[in-house]
């Protein structure tokens, strides 16, 4: 099984700030990686798939990069609605999720 | 607009069978796509349980394989999940999802909390 590790576990940010979240795979997953956003009481929502492609309706301030074992999700210009938990998931070999990064308001 | 809705009992006794159904609207389950179940234990992360194609072919998460069955009913545009011999650790919010190419989940149901308790 491919293990996914996200860092940091939690992060504080201010509106307007640029932040970066990281996700590392225990072995190469090529570009088979998706980022989800989950708000309290809601289902996760896909933001970025294939490591760097924005899902339909996702604002341009969200961007993803990386391949192989190292991936990043960048939010350029935090907005109030962005404070949530972010998960990465690989789909190269079965499916496995990271443990999540909680983004809180500073 | 693709919509998914989970239904089933919210409480299951230990050792019994958890049964959930996902009703899909706005999209034919017979179209070339995969469908799946993902669970999230309270306050914890996400676990993919399995996927099913409209043809009936399935793929289950190895640790759960001996206890899980997924079925599809194209006439009702539904698919289902059964987990046998449940224990307290199976308590979770269960989501049904669409995974177009058996990759990531692009549409999710709202989730249903299933508690395993006597």
JSON list of C-alpha atoms in Angstrom, two decimals:
[
{"chain": "A", "resi": 1, "resn": "UNK", "atom": "CA", "xyz": [0.00, 0.00, 0.00]},
{"chain": "A", "resi": 2, "resn": "UNK", "atom": "CA", "xyz": [1.20, 3.49, -0.83]},
{"chain": "A", "resi": 3, "resn": "UNK", "atom": "CA", "xyz": [1.30, 5.72, 2.24]},
{"chain": "A", "resi": 4, "resn": "UNK", "atom": "CA", "xyz": [0.56, 9.41, 1.85]},
{"chain": "A", "resi": 5, "resn": "UNK", "atom": "CA", "xyz": [1.98, 11.90, 4.34]},
{"chain": "A", "resi": 6, "resn": "UNK", "atom": "CA", "xyz": [0.79, 15.48, 4.53]},
{"chain": "A", "resi": 7, "resn": "UNK", "atom": "CA", "xyz": [2.54, 18.37, 6.20]},
{"chain": "A", "resi": 8, "resn": "UNK", "atom": "CA", "xyz": [1.99, 20.32, 8.23]},
{"chain": "A", "resi": 9, "resn": "UNK", "atom": "CA", "xyz": [-0.88, 18.76, 10.17]},
{"chain": "A", "resi": 10, "resn": "UNK", "atom": "CA", "xyz": [-2.26, 22.22, 10.81]},
{"chain": "A", "resi": 11, "resn": "UNK", "atom": "CA", "xyz": [-1.50, 25.66, 9.51]},
{"chain": "A", "resi": 12, "resn": "UNK", "atom": "CA", "xyz": [-2.62, 29.19, 10.32]},
{"chain": "A", "resi": 13, "resn": "UNK", "atom": "CA", "xyz": [-3.02, 31.81, 7.66]},
{"chain": "A", "resi": 14, "resn": "UNK", "atom": "CA", "xyz": [-4.36, 35.32, 7.20]},
{"chain": "A", "resi": 15, "resn": "UNK", "atom": "CA", "xyz": [-6.73, 36.48, 4.46]},
{"chain": "A", "resi": 16, "resn": "UNK", "atom": "CA", "xyz": [-4.75, 37.52, 1.42]},
{"chain": "A", "resi": 17, "resn": "UNK", "atom": "CA", "xyz": [-1.76, 35.39, 2.35]},
{"chain": "A", "resi": 18, "resn": "UNK", "atom": "CA", "xyz": [-0.15, 32.76, 0.08]},
{"chain": "A", "resi": 19, "resn": "UNK", "atom": "CA", "xyz": [0.22, 29.34, 1.63]},
{"chain": "A", "resi": 20, "resn": "UNK", "atom": "CA", "xyz": [1.60, 25.98, 0.54]},
{"chain": "A", "resi": 21, "resn": "UNK", "atom": "CA", "xyz": [0.55, 22.53, 1.68]},
{"chain": "A", "resi": 22, "resn": "UNK", "atom": "CA", "xyz": [2.68, 19.44, 1.07]},
{"chain": "A", "resi": 23, "resn": "UNK", "atom": "CA", "xyz": [1.93, 15.81, 0.34]},
{"chain": "A", "resi": 24, "resn": "UNK", "atom": "CA", "xyz": [4.51, 13.04, 0.04]},
{"chain": "A", "resi": 25, "resn": "UNK", "atom": "CA", "xyz": [3.99, 9.51, -1.28]},
{"chain": "A", "resi": 26, "resn": "UNK", "atom": "CA", "xyz": [5.95, 6.52, 0.00]},
{"chain": "A", "resi": 27, "resn": "UNK", "atom": "CA", "xyz": [6.62, 5.52, -3.62]},
{"chain": "A", "resi": 28, "resn": "UNK", "atom": "CA", "xyz": [6.06, 7.12, -6.97]},
{"chain": "A", "resi": 29, "resn": "UNK", "atom": "CA", "xyz": [2.45, 7.78, -7.95]},
{"chain": "A", "resi": 30, "resn": "UNK", "atom": "CA", "xyz": [3.40, 9.57, -11.19]},
{"chain": "A", "resi": 31, "resn": "UNK", "atom": "CA", "xyz": [0.86, 12.42, -11.51]},
{"chain": "A", "resi": 32, "resn": "UNK", "atom": "CA", "xyz": [-2.05, 10.39, -10.15]},
{"chain": "A", "resi": 33, "resn": "UNK", "atom": "CA", "xyz": [-2.87, 12.71, -7.30]},
{"chain": "A", "resi": 34, "resn": "UNK", "atom": "CA", "xyz": [-5.93, 14.72, -6.30]},
{"chain": "A", "resi": 35, "resn": "UNK", "atom": "CA", "xyz": [-6.42, 17.40, -3.66]},
{"chain": "A", "resi": 36, "resn": "UNK", "atom": "CA", "xyz": [-9.74, 17.69, -1.83]},
{"chain": "A", "resi": 37, "resn": "UNK", "atom": "CA", "xyz": [-11.14, 20.42, 0.39]},
{"chain": "A", "resi": 38, "resn": "UNK", "atom": "CA", "xyz": [-13.48, 19.46, 3.24]},
{"chain": "A", "resi": 39, "resn": "UNK", "atom": "CA", "xyz": [-15.47, 21.89, 5.36]},
{"chain": "A", "resi": 40, "resn": "UNK", "atom": "CA", "xyz": [-17.18, 20.87, 8.61]},
{"chain": "A", "resi": 41, "resn": "UNK", "atom": "CA", "xyz": [-20.28, 18.76, 8.03]},
{"chain": "A", "resi": 42, "resn": "UNK", "atom": "CA", "xyz": [-19.67, 18.55, 4.29]},
{"chain": "A", "resi": 43, "resn": "UNK", "atom": "CA", "xyz": [-18.32, 15.96, 1.91]},
{"chain": "A", "resi": 44, "resn": "UNK", "atom": "CA", "xyz": [-14.89, 16.56, 0.43]},
{"chain": "A", "resi": 45, "resn": "UNK", "atom": "CA", "xyz": [-14.76, 18.49, -2.82]},
{"chain": "A", "resi": 46, "resn": "UNK", "atom": "CA", "xyz": [-12.09, 17.88, -5.47]},
{"chain": "A", "resi": 47, "resn": "UNK", "atom": "CA", "xyz": [-9.89, 20.91, -6.17]},
{"chain": "A", "resi": 48, "resn": "UNK", "atom": "CA", "xyz": [-6.96, 19.64, -8.24]},
{"chain": "A", "resi": 49, "resn": "UNK", "atom": "CA", "xyz": [-6.63, 16.30, -10.06]},
{"chain": "A", "resi": 50, "resn": "UNK", "atom": "CA", "xyz": [-3.80, 14.76, -12.06]},
{"chain": "A", "resi": 51, "resn": "UNK", "atom": "CA", "xyz": [-1.56, 16.74, -9.69]},
{"chain": "A", "resi": 52, "resn": "UNK", "atom": "CA", "xyz": [-2.05, 20.09, -11.43]},
{"chain": "A", "resi": 53, "resn": "UNK", "atom": "CA", "xyz": [-5.42, 20.32, -13.20]},
{"chain": "A", "resi": 54, "resn": "UNK", "atom": "CA", "xyz": [-8.06, 22.44, -11.52]},
{"chain": "A", "resi": 55, "resn": "UNK", "atom": "CA", "xyz": [-11.47, 20.82, -11.22]},
{"chain": "A", "resi": 56, "resn": "UNK", "atom": "CA", "xyz": [-14.50, 22.53, -12.74]},
{"chain": "A", "resi": 57, "resn": "UNK", "atom": "CA", "xyz": [-15.48, 25.68, -10.89]},
{"chain": "A", "resi": 58, "resn": "UNK", "atom": "CA", "xyz": [-12.36, 25.86, -8.71]},
{"chain": "A", "resi": 59, "resn": "UNK", "atom": "CA", "xyz": [-10.93, 29.39, -8.42]},
{"chain": "A", "resi": 60, "resn": "UNK", "atom": "CA", "xyz": [-7.60, 30.15, -10.06]},
{"chain": "A", "resi": 61, "resn": "UNK", "atom": "CA", "xyz": [-6.02, 30.94, -6.68]},
{"chain": "A", "resi": 62, "resn": "UNK", "atom": "CA", "xyz": [-5.73, 27.18, -6.15]},
{"chain": "A", "resi": 63, "resn": "UNK", "atom": "CA", "xyz": [-2.83, 25.51, -7.93]},
{"chain": "A", "resi": 64, "resn": "UNK", "atom": "CA", "xyz": [-1.13, 22.15, -7.69]},
{"chain": "A", "resi": 65, "resn": "UNK", "atom": "CA", "xyz": [2.30, 20.93, -8.68]},
{"chain": "A", "resi": 66, "resn": "UNK", "atom": "CA", "xyz": [4.58, 17.95, -8.38]},
{"chain": "A", "resi": 67, "resn": "UNK", "atom": "CA", "xyz": [5.00, 14.43, -9.65]},
{"chain": "A", "resi": 68, "resn": "UNK", "atom": "CA", "xyz": [6.48, 11.19, -8.43]},
{"chain": "A", "resi": 69, "resn": "UNK", "atom": "CA", "xyz": [6.54, 11.42, -4.66]},
{"chain": "A", "resi": 70, "resn": "UNK", "atom": "CA", "xyz": [6.38, 15.15, -3.84]},
{"chain": "A", "resi": 71, "resn": "UNK", "atom": "CA", "xyz": [3.34, 17.35, -4.35]},
{"chain": "A", "resi": 72, "resn": "UNK", "atom": "CA", "xyz": [2.19, 20.79, -3.29]},
{"chain": "A", "resi": 73, "resn": "UNK", "atom": "CA", "xyz": [-1.09, 22.66, -3.16]},
{"chain": "A", "resi": 74, "resn": "UNK", "atom": "CA", "xyz": [-0.76, 26.43, -3.21]},
{"chain": "A", "resi": 75, "resn": "UNK", "atom": "CA", "xyz": [-3.47, 28.92, -2.35]},
{"chain": "A", "resi": 76, "resn": "UNK", "atom": "CA", "xyz": [-2.54, 32.39, -3.57]},
{"chain": "A", "resi": 77, "resn": "UNK", "atom": "CA", "xyz": [-4.54, 35.00, -1.69]},
{"chain": "A", "resi": 78, "resn": "UNK", "atom": "CA", "xyz": [-6.41, 33.20, 1.07]},
{"chain": "A", "resi": 79, "resn": "UNK", "atom": "CA", "xyz": [-10.08, 33.96, 1.36]},
{"chain": "A", "resi": 80, "resn": "UNK", "atom": "CA", "xyz": [-12.35, 33.31, 4.32]},
{"chain": "A", "resi": 81, "resn": "UNK", "atom": "CA", "xyz": [-14.05, 30.40, 2.58]},
{"chain": "A", "resi": 82, "resn": "UNK", "atom": "CA", "xyz": [-10.71, 28.60, 2.15]},
{"chain": "A", "resi": 83, "resn": "UNK", "atom": "CA", "xyz": [-10.34, 27.72, 5.83]},
{"chain": "A", "resi": 84, "resn": "UNK", "atom": "CA", "xyz": [-10.97, 23.98, 5.83]},
{"chain": "A", "resi": 85, "resn": "UNK", "atom": "CA", "xyz": [-9.21, 20.61, 5.91]},
{"chain": "A", "resi": 86, "resn": "UNK", "atom": "CA", "xyz": [-7.26, 19.61, 2.80]},
{"chain": "A", "resi": 87, "resn": "UNK", "atom": "CA", "xyz": [-6.58, 16.00, 1.84]},
{"chain": "A", "resi": 88, "resn": "UNK", "atom": "CA", "xyz": [-4.41, 14.52, -0.87]},
{"chain": "A", "resi": 89, "resn": "UNK", "atom": "CA", "xyz": [-5.22, 11.13, -2.42]},
{"chain": "A", "resi": 90, "resn": "UNK", "atom": "CA", "xyz": [-3.24, 8.99, -4.85]},
{"chain": "A", "resi": 91, "resn": "UNK", "atom": "CA", "xyz": [-4.91, 6.80, -7.45]},
{"chain": "A", "resi": 92, "resn": "UNK", "atom": "CA", "xyz": [-1.84, 5.28, -9.07]},
{"chain": "A", "resi": 93, "resn": "UNK", "atom": "CA", "xyz": [-2.09, 2.01, -7.15]},
{"chain": "A", "resi": 94, "resn": "UNK", "atom": "CA", "xyz": [-5.49, 1.49, -5.50]},
{"chain": "A", "resi": 95, "resn": "UNK", "atom": "CA", "xyz": [-6.43, 4.61, -3.46]},
{"chain": "A", "resi": 96, "resn": "UNK", "atom": "CA", "xyz": [-4.90, 6.07, -0.36]},
{"chain": "A", "resi": 97, "resn": "UNK", "atom": "CA", "xyz": [-5.40, 9.37, 1.41]},
{"chain": "A", "resi": 98, "resn": "UNK", "atom": "CA", "xyz": [-3.17, 11.61, 3.44]},
{"chain": "A", "resi": 99, "resn": "UNK", "atom": "CA", "xyz": [-4.21, 12.37, 7.00]},
{"chain": "A", "resi": 100, "resn": "UNK", "atom": "CA", "xyz": [-5.16, 15.95, 6.13]},
{"chain": "A", "resi": 101, "resn": "UNK", "atom": "CA", "xyz": [-3.93, 19.48, 6.79]},
{"chain": "A", "resi": 102, "resn": "UNK", "atom": "CA", "xyz": [-6.24, 21.77, 8.77]},
{"chain": "A", "resi": 103, "resn": "UNK", "atom": "CA", "xyz": [-6.04, 25.36, 7.58]},
{"chain": "A", "resi": 104, "resn": "UNK", "atom": "CA", "xyz": [-7.15, 27.81, 10.25]},
{"chain": "A", "resi": 105, "resn": "UNK", "atom": "CA", "xyz": [-7.52, 31.55, 10.42]},
{"chain": "A", "resi": 106, "resn": "UNK", "atom": "CA", "xyz": [-4.64, 33.32, 12.12]},
{"chain": "B", "resi": 1, "resn": "UNK", "atom": "CA", "xyz": [-26.15, 17.87, -12.44]},
{"chain": "B", "resi": 2, "resn": "UNK", "atom": "CA", "xyz": [-24.97, 14.58, -10.97]},
{"chain": "B", "resi": 3, "resn": "UNK", "atom": "CA", "xyz": [-26.36, 13.94, -7.50]},
{"chain": "B", "resi": 4, "resn": "UNK", "atom": "CA", "xyz": [-25.81, 11.02, -5.16]},
{"chain": "B", "resi": 5, "resn": "UNK", "atom": "CA", "xyz": [-27.80, 10.21, -2.02]},
{"chain": "B", "resi": 6, "resn": "UNK", "atom": "CA", "xyz": [-26.96, 7.58, 0.57]},
{"chain": "B", "resi": 7, "resn": "UNK", "atom": "CA", "xyz": [-29.67, 5.76, 2.50]},
{"chain": "B", "resi": 8, "resn": "UNK", "atom": "CA", "xyz": [-29.80, 3.04, 5.11]},
{"chain": "B", "resi": 9, "resn": "UNK", "atom": "CA", "xyz": [-29.91, 2.43, 8.86]},
{"chain": "B", "resi": 10, "resn": "UNK", "atom": "CA", "xyz": [-27.96, 4.79, 11.06]},
{"chain": "B", "resi": 11, "resn": "UNK", "atom": "CA", "xyz": [-27.43, 2.17, 13.76]},
{"chain": "B", "resi": 12, "resn": "UNK", "atom": "CA", "xyz": [-26.17, -1.39, 13.35]},
{"chain": "B", "resi": 13, "resn": "UNK", "atom": "CA", "xyz": [-25.43, -3.92, 16.07]},
{"chain": "B", "resi": 14, "resn": "UNK", "atom": "CA", "xyz": [-21.98, -5.50, 16.38]},
{"chain": "B", "resi": 15, "resn": "UNK", "atom": "CA", "xyz": [-21.59, -8.72, 14.34]},
{"chain": "B", "resi": 16, "resn": "UNK", "atom": "CA", "xyz": [-24.48, -7.77, 12.08]},
{"chain": "B", "resi": 17, "resn": "UNK", "atom": "CA", "xyz": [-24.43, -6.53, 8.46]},
{"chain": "B", "resi": 18, "resn": "UNK", "atom": "CA", "xyz": [-24.25, -2.87, 7.49]},
{"chain": "B", "resi": 19, "resn": "UNK", "atom": "CA", "xyz": [-26.28, -2.18, 4.34]},
{"chain": "B", "resi": 20, "resn": "UNK", "atom": "CA", "xyz": [-26.33, 1.09, 2.43]},
{"chain": "B", "resi": 21, "resn": "UNK", "atom": "CA", "xyz": [-27.77, 2.17, -0.90]},
{"chain": "B", "resi": 22, "resn": "UNK", "atom": "CA", "xyz": [-26.72, 5.05, -3.11]},
{"chain": "B", "resi": 23, "resn": "UNK", "atom": "CA", "xyz": [-29.28, 6.55, -5.46]},
{"chain": "B", "resi": 24, "resn": "UNK", "atom": "CA", "xyz": [-27.85, 8.45, -8.42]},
{"chain": "B", "resi": 25, "resn": "UNK", "atom": "CA", "xyz": [-29.77, 11.17, -10.22]},
{"chain": "B", "resi": 26, "resn": "UNK", "atom": "CA", "xyz": [-28.88, 13.37, -13.16]},
{"chain": "B", "resi": 27, "resn": "UNK", "atom": "CA", "xyz": [-26.64, 10.70, -14.66]},
{"chain": "B", "resi": 28, "resn": "UNK", "atom": "CA", "xyz": [-27.15, 7.14, -15.85]},
{"chain": "B", "resi": 29, "resn": "UNK", "atom": "CA", "xyz": [-25.27, 4.63, -13.75]},
{"chain": "B", "resi": 30, "resn": "UNK", "atom": "CA", "xyz": [-24.94, 2.59, -16.93]},
{"chain": "B", "resi": 31, "resn": "UNK", "atom": "CA", "xyz": [-22.76, 5.22, -18.53]},
{"chain": "B", "resi": 32, "resn": "UNK", "atom": "CA", "xyz": [-19.09, 4.40, -18.67]},
{"chain": "B", "resi": 33, "resn": "UNK", "atom": "CA", "xyz": [-18.10, 5.35, -15.16]},
{"chain": "B", "resi": 34, "resn": "UNK", "atom": "CA", "xyz": [-17.15, 3.78, -11.86]},
{"chain": "B", "resi": 35, "resn": "UNK", "atom": "CA", "xyz": [-18.89, 4.18, -8.54]},
{"chain": "B", "resi": 36, "resn": "UNK", "atom": "CA", "xyz": [-17.50, 3.83, -5.07]},
{"chain": "B", "resi": 37, "resn": "UNK", "atom": "CA", "xyz": [-17.83, 4.01, -1.32]},
{"chain": "B", "resi": 38, "resn": "UNK", "atom": "CA", "xyz": [-15.53, 5.98, 0.97]},
{"chain": "B", "resi": 39, "resn": "UNK", "atom": "CA", "xyz": [-15.77, 6.16, 4.75]},
{"chain": "B", "resi": 40, "resn": "UNK", "atom": "CA", "xyz": [-14.54, 8.58, 7.37]},
{"chain": "B", "resi": 41, "resn": "UNK", "atom": "CA", "xyz": [-14.38, 7.52, 10.99]},
{"chain": "B", "resi": 42, "resn": "UNK", "atom": "CA", "xyz": [-15.37, 10.33, 13.41]},
{"chain": "B", "resi": 43, "resn": "UNK", "atom": "CA", "xyz": [-12.62, 12.93, 13.56]},
{"chain": "B", "resi": 44, "resn": "UNK", "atom": "CA", "xyz": [-10.34, 10.80, 11.42]},
{"chain": "B", "resi": 45, "resn": "UNK", "atom": "CA", "xyz": [-9.25, 10.53, 7.82]},
{"chain": "B", "resi": 46, "resn": "UNK", "atom": "CA", "xyz": [-10.71, 8.99, 4.69]},
{"chain": "B", "resi": 47, "resn": "UNK", "atom": "CA", "xyz": [-10.67, 5.35, 3.59]},
{"chain": "B", "resi": 48, "resn": "UNK", "atom": "CA", "xyz": [-11.69, 4.09, 0.16]},
{"chain": "B", "resi": 49, "resn": "UNK", "atom": "CA", "xyz": [-13.78, 0.94, 0.60]},
{"chain": "B", "resi": 50, "resn": "UNK", "atom": "CA", "xyz": [-14.30, -0.19, -2.98]},
{"chain": "B", "resi": 51, "resn": "UNK", "atom": "CA", "xyz": [-15.40, 0.58, -6.51]},
{"chain": "B", "resi": 52, "resn": "UNK", "atom": "CA", "xyz": [-17.95, -0.97, -8.85]},
{"chain": "B", "resi": 53, "resn": "UNK", "atom": "CA", "xyz": [-18.55, -0.59, -12.57]},
{"chain": "B", "resi": 54, "resn": "UNK", "atom": "CA", "xyz": [-22.02, -0.73, -14.12]},
{"chain": "B", "resi": 55, "resn": "UNK", "atom": "CA", "xyz": [-20.99, -4.09, -15.57]},
{"chain": "B", "resi": 56, "resn": "UNK", "atom": "CA", "xyz": [-20.79, -5.37, -12.01]},
{"chain": "B", "resi": 57, "resn": "UNK", "atom": "CA", "xyz": [-17.03, -5.71, -11.80]},
{"chain": "B", "resi": 58, "resn": "UNK", "atom": "CA", "xyz": [-15.71, -4.76, -8.37]},
{"chain": "B", "resi": 59, "resn": "UNK", "atom": "CA", "xyz": [-12.47, -3.89, -6.64]},
{"chain": "B", "resi": 60, "resn": "UNK", "atom": "CA", "xyz": [-12.26, -3.82, -2.85]},
{"chain": "B", "resi": 61, "resn": "UNK", "atom": "CA", "xyz": [-9.79, -2.48, -0.34]},
{"chain": "B", "resi": 62, "resn": "UNK", "atom": "CA", "xyz": [-7.67, -5.45, 0.75]},
{"chain": "B", "resi": 63, "resn": "UNK", "atom": "CA", "xyz": [-8.22, -5.18, 4.53]},
{"chain": "B", "resi": 64, "resn": "UNK", "atom": "CA", "xyz": [-12.00, -5.19, 4.00]},
{"chain": "B", "resi": 65, "resn": "UNK", "atom": "CA", "xyz": [-12.24, -7.61, 1.09]},
{"chain": "B", "resi": 66, "resn": "UNK", "atom": "CA", "xyz": [-13.48, -10.57, 3.13]},
{"chain": "B", "resi": 67, "resn": "UNK", "atom": "CA", "xyz": [-16.39, -8.58, 4.58]},
{"chain": "B", "resi": 68, "resn": "UNK", "atom": "CA", "xyz": [-17.49, -6.28, 1.73]},
{"chain": "B", "resi": 69, "resn": "UNK", "atom": "CA", "xyz": [-19.92, -6.75, -1.15]},
{"chain": "B", "resi": 70, "resn": "UNK", "atom": "CA", "xyz": [-20.91, -4.06, -3.63]},
{"chain": "B", "resi": 71, "resn": "UNK", "atom": "CA", "xyz": [-23.71, -4.46, -6.15]},
{"chain": "B", "resi": 72, "resn": "UNK", "atom": "CA", "xyz": [-25.22, -2.29, -8.87]},
{"chain": "B", "resi": 73, "resn": "UNK", "atom": "CA", "xyz": [-28.89, -2.08, -9.91]},
{"chain": "B", "resi": 74, "resn": "UNK", "atom": "CA", "xyz": [-29.04, -0.30, -13.25]},
{"chain": "B", "resi": 75, "resn": "UNK", "atom": "CA", "xyz": [-32.86, -0.47, -13.37]},
{"chain": "B", "resi": 76, "resn": "UNK", "atom": "CA", "xyz": [-33.06, 1.71, -10.25]},
{"chain": "B", "resi": 77, "resn": "UNK", "atom": "CA", "xyz": [-29.90, 3.73, -10.97]},
{"chain": "B", "resi": 78, "resn": "UNK", "atom": "CA", "xyz": [-28.53, 2.61, -7.63]},
{"chain": "B", "resi": 79, "resn": "UNK", "atom": "CA", "xyz": [-25.56, 0.82, -6.19]},
{"chain": "B", "resi": 80, "resn": "UNK", "atom": "CA", "xyz": [-25.13, -0.68, -2.76]},
{"chain": "B", "resi": 81, "resn": "UNK", "atom": "CA", "xyz": [-22.66, -1.63, -0.05]},
{"chain": "B", "resi": 82, "resn": "UNK", "atom": "CA", "xyz": [-22.74, -4.43, 2.48]},
{"chain": "B", "resi": 83, "resn": "UNK", "atom": "CA", "xyz": [-20.20, -4.90, 5.24]},
{"chain": "B", "resi": 84, "resn": "UNK", "atom": "CA", "xyz": [-20.59, -8.10, 7.25]},
{"chain": "B", "resi": 85, "resn": "UNK", "atom": "CA", "xyz": [-19.65, -8.79, 10.85]},
{"chain": "B", "resi": 86, "resn": "UNK", "atom": "CA", "xyz": [-19.30, -5.13, 11.77]},
{"chain": "B", "resi": 87, "resn": "UNK", "atom": "CA", "xyz": [-17.44, -3.95, 14.86]},
{"chain": "B", "resi": 88, "resn": "UNK", "atom": "CA", "xyz": [-17.33, -0.60, 16.67]},
{"chain": "B", "resi": 89, "resn": "UNK", "atom": "CA", "xyz": [-14.37, 0.46, 14.54]},
{"chain": "B", "resi": 90, "resn": "UNK", "atom": "CA", "xyz": [-16.64, 0.37, 11.47]},
{"chain": "B", "resi": 91, "resn": "UNK", "atom": "CA", "xyz": [-18.52, 3.38, 12.83]},
{"chain": "B", "resi": 92, "resn": "UNK", "atom": "CA", "xyz": [-18.09, 6.14, 10.26]},
{"chain": "B", "resi": 93, "resn": "UNK", "atom": "CA", "xyz": [-19.68, 8.56, 7.86]},
{"chain": "B", "resi": 94, "resn": "UNK", "atom": "CA", "xyz": [-20.11, 6.67, 4.60]},
{"chain": "B", "resi": 95, "resn": "UNK", "atom": "CA", "xyz": [-20.00, 8.53, 1.30]},
{"chain": "B", "resi": 96, "resn": "UNK", "atom": "CA", "xyz": [-21.01, 7.19, -2.09]},
{"chain": "B", "resi": 97, "resn": "UNK", "atom": "CA", "xyz": [-19.06, 8.70, -4.95]},
{"chain": "B", "resi": 98, "resn": "UNK", "atom": "CA", "xyz": [-18.58, 8.72, -8.69]},
{"chain": "B", "resi": 99, "resn": "UNK", "atom": "CA", "xyz": [-15.04, 7.98, -9.88]},
{"chain": "B", "resi": 100, "resn": "UNK", "atom": "CA", "xyz": [-15.19, 8.44, -13.66]},
{"chain": "B", "resi": 101, "resn": "UNK", "atom": "CA", "xyz": [-12.08, 6.48, -14.50]},
{"chain": "B", "resi": 102, "resn": "UNK", "atom": "CA", "xyz": [-11.68, 4.61, -11.22]},
{"chain": "B", "resi": 103, "resn": "UNK", "atom": "CA", "xyz": [-9.37, 7.42, -10.18]},
{"chain": "B", "resi": 104, "resn": "UNK", "atom": "CA", "xyz": [-10.64, 10.20, -7.97]},
{"chain": "B", "resi": 105, "resn": "UNK", "atom": "CA", "xyz": [-14.12, 11.01, -6.70]},
{"chain": "B", "resi": 106, "resn": "UNK", "atom": "CA", "xyz": [-15.58, 13.91, -8.63]},
{"chain": "B", "resi": 107, "resn": "UNK", "atom": "CA", "xyz": [-19.11, 13.75, -7.18]},
{"chain": "B", "resi": 108, "resn": "UNK", "atom": "CA", "xyz": [-19.96, 12.85, -3.60]},
{"chain": "B", "resi": 109, "resn": "UNK", "atom": "CA", "xyz": [-23.13, 12.15, -1.68]},
{"chain": "B", "resi": 110, "resn": "UNK", "atom": "CA", "xyz": [-23.76, 14.17, 1.47]},
{"chain": "B", "resi": 111, "resn": "UNK", "atom": "CA", "xyz": [-22.71, 11.23, 3.64]},
{"chain": "B", "resi": 112, "resn": "UNK", "atom": "CA", "xyz": [-24.55, 9.08, 6.16]},
{"chain": "B", "resi": 113, "resn": "UNK", "atom": "CA", "xyz": [-23.38, 8.37, 9.68]},
{"chain": "B", "resi": 114, "resn": "UNK", "atom": "CA", "xyz": [-23.55, 4.71, 10.60]},
{"chain": "B", "resi": 115, "resn": "UNK", "atom": "CA", "xyz": [-22.91, 3.83, 14.23]},
{"chain": "B", "resi": 116, "resn": "UNK", "atom": "CA", "xyz": [-22.07, 0.29, 15.29]},
{"chain": "B", "resi": 117, "resn": "UNK", "atom": "CA", "xyz": [-23.34, -0.22, 18.81]},
{"chain": "B", "resi": 118, "resn": "UNK", "atom": "CA", "xyz": [-25.50, -2.58, 20.80]}
]
